[in-house]
CSV table of C-alpha atoms in Angstrom, one decimal:
chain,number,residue,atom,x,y,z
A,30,UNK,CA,0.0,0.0,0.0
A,31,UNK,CA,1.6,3.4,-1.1
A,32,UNK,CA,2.5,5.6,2.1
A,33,UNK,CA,3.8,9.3,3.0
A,34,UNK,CA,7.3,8.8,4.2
A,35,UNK,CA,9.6,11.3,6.1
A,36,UNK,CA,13.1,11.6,6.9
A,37,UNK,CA,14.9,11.7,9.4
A,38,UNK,CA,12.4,10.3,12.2
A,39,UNK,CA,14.4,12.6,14.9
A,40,UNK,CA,16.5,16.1,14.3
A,41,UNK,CA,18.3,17.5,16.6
A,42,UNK,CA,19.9,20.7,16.2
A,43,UNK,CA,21.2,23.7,18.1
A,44,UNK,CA,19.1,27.0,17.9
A,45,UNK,CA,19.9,29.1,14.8
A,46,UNK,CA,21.0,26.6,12.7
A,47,UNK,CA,19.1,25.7,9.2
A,48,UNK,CA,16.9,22.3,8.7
A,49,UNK,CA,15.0,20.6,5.8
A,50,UNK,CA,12.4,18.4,6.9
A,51,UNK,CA,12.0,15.8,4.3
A,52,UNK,CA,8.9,14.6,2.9
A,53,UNK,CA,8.1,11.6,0.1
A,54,UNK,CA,4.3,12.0,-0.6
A,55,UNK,CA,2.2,9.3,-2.6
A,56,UNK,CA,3.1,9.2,-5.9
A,57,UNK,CA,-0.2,10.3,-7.9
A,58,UNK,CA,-0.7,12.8,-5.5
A,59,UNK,CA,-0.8,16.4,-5.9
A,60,UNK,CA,-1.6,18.2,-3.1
A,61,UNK,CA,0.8,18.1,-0.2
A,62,UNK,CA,0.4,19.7,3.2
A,63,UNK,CA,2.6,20.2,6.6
A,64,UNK,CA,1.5,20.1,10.1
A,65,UNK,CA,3.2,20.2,13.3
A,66,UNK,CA,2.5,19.2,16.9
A,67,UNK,CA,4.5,20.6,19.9
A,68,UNK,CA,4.5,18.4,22.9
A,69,UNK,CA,0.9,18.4,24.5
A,70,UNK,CA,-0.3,20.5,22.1
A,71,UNK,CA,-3.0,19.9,18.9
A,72,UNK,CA,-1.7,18.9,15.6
A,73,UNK,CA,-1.6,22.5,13.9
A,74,UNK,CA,-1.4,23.6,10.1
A,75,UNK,CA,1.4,25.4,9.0
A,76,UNK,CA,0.7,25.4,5.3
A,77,UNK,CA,-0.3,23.6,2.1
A,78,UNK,CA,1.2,23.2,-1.9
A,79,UNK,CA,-0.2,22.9,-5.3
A,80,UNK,CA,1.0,23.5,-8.3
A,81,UNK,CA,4.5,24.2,-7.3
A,82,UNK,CA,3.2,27.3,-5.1
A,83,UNK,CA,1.8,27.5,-1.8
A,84,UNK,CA,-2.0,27.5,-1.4
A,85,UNK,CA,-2.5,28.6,1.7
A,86,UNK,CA,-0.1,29.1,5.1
A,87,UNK,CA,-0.7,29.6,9.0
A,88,UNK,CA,0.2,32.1,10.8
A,89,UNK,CA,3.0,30.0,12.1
A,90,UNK,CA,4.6,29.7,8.3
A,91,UNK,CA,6.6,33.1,9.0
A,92,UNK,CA,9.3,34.2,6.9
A,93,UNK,CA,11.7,31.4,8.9
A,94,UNK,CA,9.7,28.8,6.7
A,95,UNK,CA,10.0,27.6,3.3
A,96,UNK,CA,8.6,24.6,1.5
A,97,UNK,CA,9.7,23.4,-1.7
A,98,UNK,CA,9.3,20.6,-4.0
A,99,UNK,CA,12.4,20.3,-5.3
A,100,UNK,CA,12.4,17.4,-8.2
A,101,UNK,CA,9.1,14.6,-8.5
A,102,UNK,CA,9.0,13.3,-5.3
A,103,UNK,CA,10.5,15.0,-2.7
A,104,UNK,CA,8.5,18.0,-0.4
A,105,UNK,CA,10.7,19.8,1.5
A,106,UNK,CA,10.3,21.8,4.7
A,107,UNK,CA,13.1,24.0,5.2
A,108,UNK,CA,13.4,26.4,8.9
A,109,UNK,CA,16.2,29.3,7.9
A,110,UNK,CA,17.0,29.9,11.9
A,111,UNK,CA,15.8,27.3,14.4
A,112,UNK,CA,14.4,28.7,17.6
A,113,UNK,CA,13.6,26.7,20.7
A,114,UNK,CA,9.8,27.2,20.3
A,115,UNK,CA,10.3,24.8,16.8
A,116,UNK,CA,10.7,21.9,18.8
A,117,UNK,CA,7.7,19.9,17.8
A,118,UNK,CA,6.8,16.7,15.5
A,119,UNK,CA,6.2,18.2,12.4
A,120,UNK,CA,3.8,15.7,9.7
A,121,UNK,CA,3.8,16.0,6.1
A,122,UNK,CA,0.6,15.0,4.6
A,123,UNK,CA,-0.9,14.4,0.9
A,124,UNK,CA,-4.1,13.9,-1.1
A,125,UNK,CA,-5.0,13.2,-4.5
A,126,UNK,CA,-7.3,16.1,-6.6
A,127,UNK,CA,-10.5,15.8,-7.4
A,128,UNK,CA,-13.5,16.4,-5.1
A,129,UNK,CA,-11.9,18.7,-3.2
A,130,UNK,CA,-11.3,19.1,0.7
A,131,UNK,CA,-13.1,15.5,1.1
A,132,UNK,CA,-9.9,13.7,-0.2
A,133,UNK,CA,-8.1,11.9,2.3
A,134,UNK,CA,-4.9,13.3,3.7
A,135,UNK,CA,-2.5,10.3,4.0
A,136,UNK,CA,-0.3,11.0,7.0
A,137,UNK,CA,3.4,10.6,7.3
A,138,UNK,CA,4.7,9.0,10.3
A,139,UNK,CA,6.3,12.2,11.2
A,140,UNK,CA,9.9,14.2,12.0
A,141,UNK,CA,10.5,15.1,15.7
A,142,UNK,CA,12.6,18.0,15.9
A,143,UNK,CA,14.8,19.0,18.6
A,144,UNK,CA,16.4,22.3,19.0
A,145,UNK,CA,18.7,23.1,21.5
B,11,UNK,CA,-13.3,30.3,12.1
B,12,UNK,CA,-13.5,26.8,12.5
B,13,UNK,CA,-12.5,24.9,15.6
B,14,UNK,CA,-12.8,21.1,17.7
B,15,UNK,CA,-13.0,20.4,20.9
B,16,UNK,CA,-12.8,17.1,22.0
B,17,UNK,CA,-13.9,16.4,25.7
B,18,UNK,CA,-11.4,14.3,27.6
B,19,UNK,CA,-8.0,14.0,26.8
B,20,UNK,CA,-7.8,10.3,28.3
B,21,UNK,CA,-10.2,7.9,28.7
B,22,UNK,CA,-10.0,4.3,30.1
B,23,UNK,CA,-12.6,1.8,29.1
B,24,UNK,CA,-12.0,-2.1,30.1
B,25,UNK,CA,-11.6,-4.7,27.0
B,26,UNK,CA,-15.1,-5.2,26.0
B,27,UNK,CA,-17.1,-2.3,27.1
B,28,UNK,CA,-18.4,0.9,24.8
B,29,UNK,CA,-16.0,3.8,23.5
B,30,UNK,CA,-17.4,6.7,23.3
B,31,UNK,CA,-14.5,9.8,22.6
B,32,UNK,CA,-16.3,13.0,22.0
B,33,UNK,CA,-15.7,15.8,19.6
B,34,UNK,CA,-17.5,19.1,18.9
B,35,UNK,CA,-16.9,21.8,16.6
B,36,UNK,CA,-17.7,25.4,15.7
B,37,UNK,CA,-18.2,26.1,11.8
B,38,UNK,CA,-19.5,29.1,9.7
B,39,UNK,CA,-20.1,26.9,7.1
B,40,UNK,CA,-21.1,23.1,6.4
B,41,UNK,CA,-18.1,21.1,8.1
B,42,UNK,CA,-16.3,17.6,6.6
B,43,UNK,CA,-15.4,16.1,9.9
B,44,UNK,CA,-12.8,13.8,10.5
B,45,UNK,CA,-11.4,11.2,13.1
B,46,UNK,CA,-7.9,10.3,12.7
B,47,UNK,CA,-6.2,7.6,14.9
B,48,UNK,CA,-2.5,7.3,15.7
B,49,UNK,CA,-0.4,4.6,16.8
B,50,UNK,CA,2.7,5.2,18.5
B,51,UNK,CA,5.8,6.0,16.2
B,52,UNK,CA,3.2,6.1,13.5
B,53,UNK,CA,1.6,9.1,11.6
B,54,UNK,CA,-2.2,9.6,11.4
B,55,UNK,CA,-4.8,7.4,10.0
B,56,UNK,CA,-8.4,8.0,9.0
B,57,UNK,CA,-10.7,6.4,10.8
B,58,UNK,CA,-14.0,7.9,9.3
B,59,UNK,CA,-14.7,11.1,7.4
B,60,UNK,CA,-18.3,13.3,6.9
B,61,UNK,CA,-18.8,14.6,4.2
B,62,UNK,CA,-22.5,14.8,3.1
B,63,UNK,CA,-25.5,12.2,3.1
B,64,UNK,CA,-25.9,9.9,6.2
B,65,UNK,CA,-25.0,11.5,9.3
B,66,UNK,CA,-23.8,7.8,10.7
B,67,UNK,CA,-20.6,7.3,8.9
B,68,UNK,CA,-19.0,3.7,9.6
B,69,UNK,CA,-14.9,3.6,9.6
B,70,UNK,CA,-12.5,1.1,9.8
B,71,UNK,CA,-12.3,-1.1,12.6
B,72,UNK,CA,-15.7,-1.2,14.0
B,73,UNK,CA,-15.6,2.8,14.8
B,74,UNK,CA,-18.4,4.6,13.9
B,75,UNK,CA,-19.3,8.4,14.6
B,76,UNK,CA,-22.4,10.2,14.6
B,77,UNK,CA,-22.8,13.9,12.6
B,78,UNK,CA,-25.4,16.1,14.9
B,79,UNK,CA,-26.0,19.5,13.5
B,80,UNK,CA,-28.2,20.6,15.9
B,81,UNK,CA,-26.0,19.7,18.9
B,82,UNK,CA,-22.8,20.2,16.6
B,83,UNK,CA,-20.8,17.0,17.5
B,84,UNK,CA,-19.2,14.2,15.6
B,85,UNK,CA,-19.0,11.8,18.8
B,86,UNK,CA,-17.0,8.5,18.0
B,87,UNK,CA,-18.2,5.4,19.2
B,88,UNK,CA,-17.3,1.4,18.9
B,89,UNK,CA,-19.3,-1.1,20.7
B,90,UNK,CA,-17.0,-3.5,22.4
B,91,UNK,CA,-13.1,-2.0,22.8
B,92,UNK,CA,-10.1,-4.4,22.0
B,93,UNK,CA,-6.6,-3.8,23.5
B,94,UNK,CA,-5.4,-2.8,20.2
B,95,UNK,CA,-7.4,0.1,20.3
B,96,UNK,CA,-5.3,1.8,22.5
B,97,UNK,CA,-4.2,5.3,21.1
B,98,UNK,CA,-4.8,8.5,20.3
B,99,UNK,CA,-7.8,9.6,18.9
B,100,UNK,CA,-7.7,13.2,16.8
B,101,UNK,CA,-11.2,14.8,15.7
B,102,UNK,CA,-10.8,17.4,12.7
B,103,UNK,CA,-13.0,19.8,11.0
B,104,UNK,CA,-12.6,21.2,7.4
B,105,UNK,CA,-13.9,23.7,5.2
B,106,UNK,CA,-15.0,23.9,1.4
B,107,UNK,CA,-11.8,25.5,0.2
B,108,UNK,CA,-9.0,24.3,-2.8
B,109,UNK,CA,-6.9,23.6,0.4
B,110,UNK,CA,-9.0,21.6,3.0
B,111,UNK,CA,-6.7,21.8,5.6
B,112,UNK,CA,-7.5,20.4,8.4
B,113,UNK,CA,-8.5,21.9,11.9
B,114,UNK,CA,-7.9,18.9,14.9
B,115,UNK,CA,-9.2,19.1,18.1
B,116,UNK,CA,-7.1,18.1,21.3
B,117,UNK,CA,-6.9,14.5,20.8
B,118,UNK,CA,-7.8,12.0,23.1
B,119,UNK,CA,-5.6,9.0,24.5
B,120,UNK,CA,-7.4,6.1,24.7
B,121,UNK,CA,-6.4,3.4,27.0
B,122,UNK,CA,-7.8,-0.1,27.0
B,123,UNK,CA,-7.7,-2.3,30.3
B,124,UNK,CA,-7.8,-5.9,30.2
């Protein structure tokens, strides 16, 4: 069964540093989404990608955040300057077009990211 | 603005009896509502979705939930609860939008006795 996956499964880094969250959505799919989840905390859009340009972002996706896909398969989320408050599980998500916001999102298993 | 609330963040039922985790949500507009399940290590899975028609929407693994407009809830139930139930339960709300992000609720930990 085709699956979202993510790598790596834990990130640690120190605070201001750069990271790229990586993201493999399902192949046929065309929308592609990313969420996070700080510890304790609900599972929280940040933003979502169509088309090769973002569709719509949070108020979290600030100017620190960038996503990009950069060939066929990959969806990358990139943080310029890690701050503490980033620590969180971030999920990468996609769906297939078609009828619209009732598509599925197929879940990665996630990224926990550490900054220190 | 759309949100969830889901009442309980950890509920313990004993192997065999009733679930019942329960969400609620504020929309504007029409909602597609959502329960999502997660195992540990593991990312999201759908258990059921709303969209339009019948209001009792039957998911995966015996779960079923319930779409009340007037008392705007999307409770999820399953009869009899098996130790592999045990996780955590997310509720989510969505728009009619080219996006359809998804609004979650708190989640819920489910925890199964035996």
């Amino acid at each position: 069964e085709p699956e979202v996956t993510q790598t790596p499964s834990h990130q640690v880094t120190q605070m201001g540093q750069e990271v790229i969250l990586r993201c493999v959505p399902i192949s046929n799919h065309l929308y592609f989404y990313w969420y996070r989840q700080i510890l304790g905390q609900k599972v929280e859009f940040l933003v979502s990608f169509y088309n090769n340009e973002i569709s719509e972002k949070s108020e979290i996706f600030d100017d620190q955040f960038s996503v990009e896909r950069p060939d066929g398969s990959n969806f990358t989320l990139k943080i310029r300057s890690t701050k503490l408050e980033d620590s969180a599980m971030y999920f990468c998500a996609s769906s297939q077009p078609g009828q619209g916001l009732s598509d599925e999102q197929f879940f990665g298993p996630g990224t926990r990211l550490t900054v220190l | 603005a759309q949100s969830v609330t889901q009442l309980g963040s950890h509920v313990s039922v004993s192997e065999g009896a009733l679930v019942l985790l329960r969400c609620n949500y504020s929309s504007s507009v029409p909602p597609y509502l959502f329960w999502y399940v997660q195992y540990p290590n593991q990312g999201l899975q759908l258990l059921l979705k709303y969209t339009t028609g019948a209001t009792l929407v039957k998911g995966i693994n015996g779960f079923e939930a319930e779409f009340k407009k007037s008392e705007t809830s999307f409770h999820l139930t399953k009869p009899s609860a098996h130790m592999s139930d045990a996780a955590e339960y997310f509720c989510a709300v969505s728009k009619w939008s080219n996006t359809g992000k998804l609004i979650f609720g708190q989640g819920t930990t489910l925890q199964v006795k035996p």
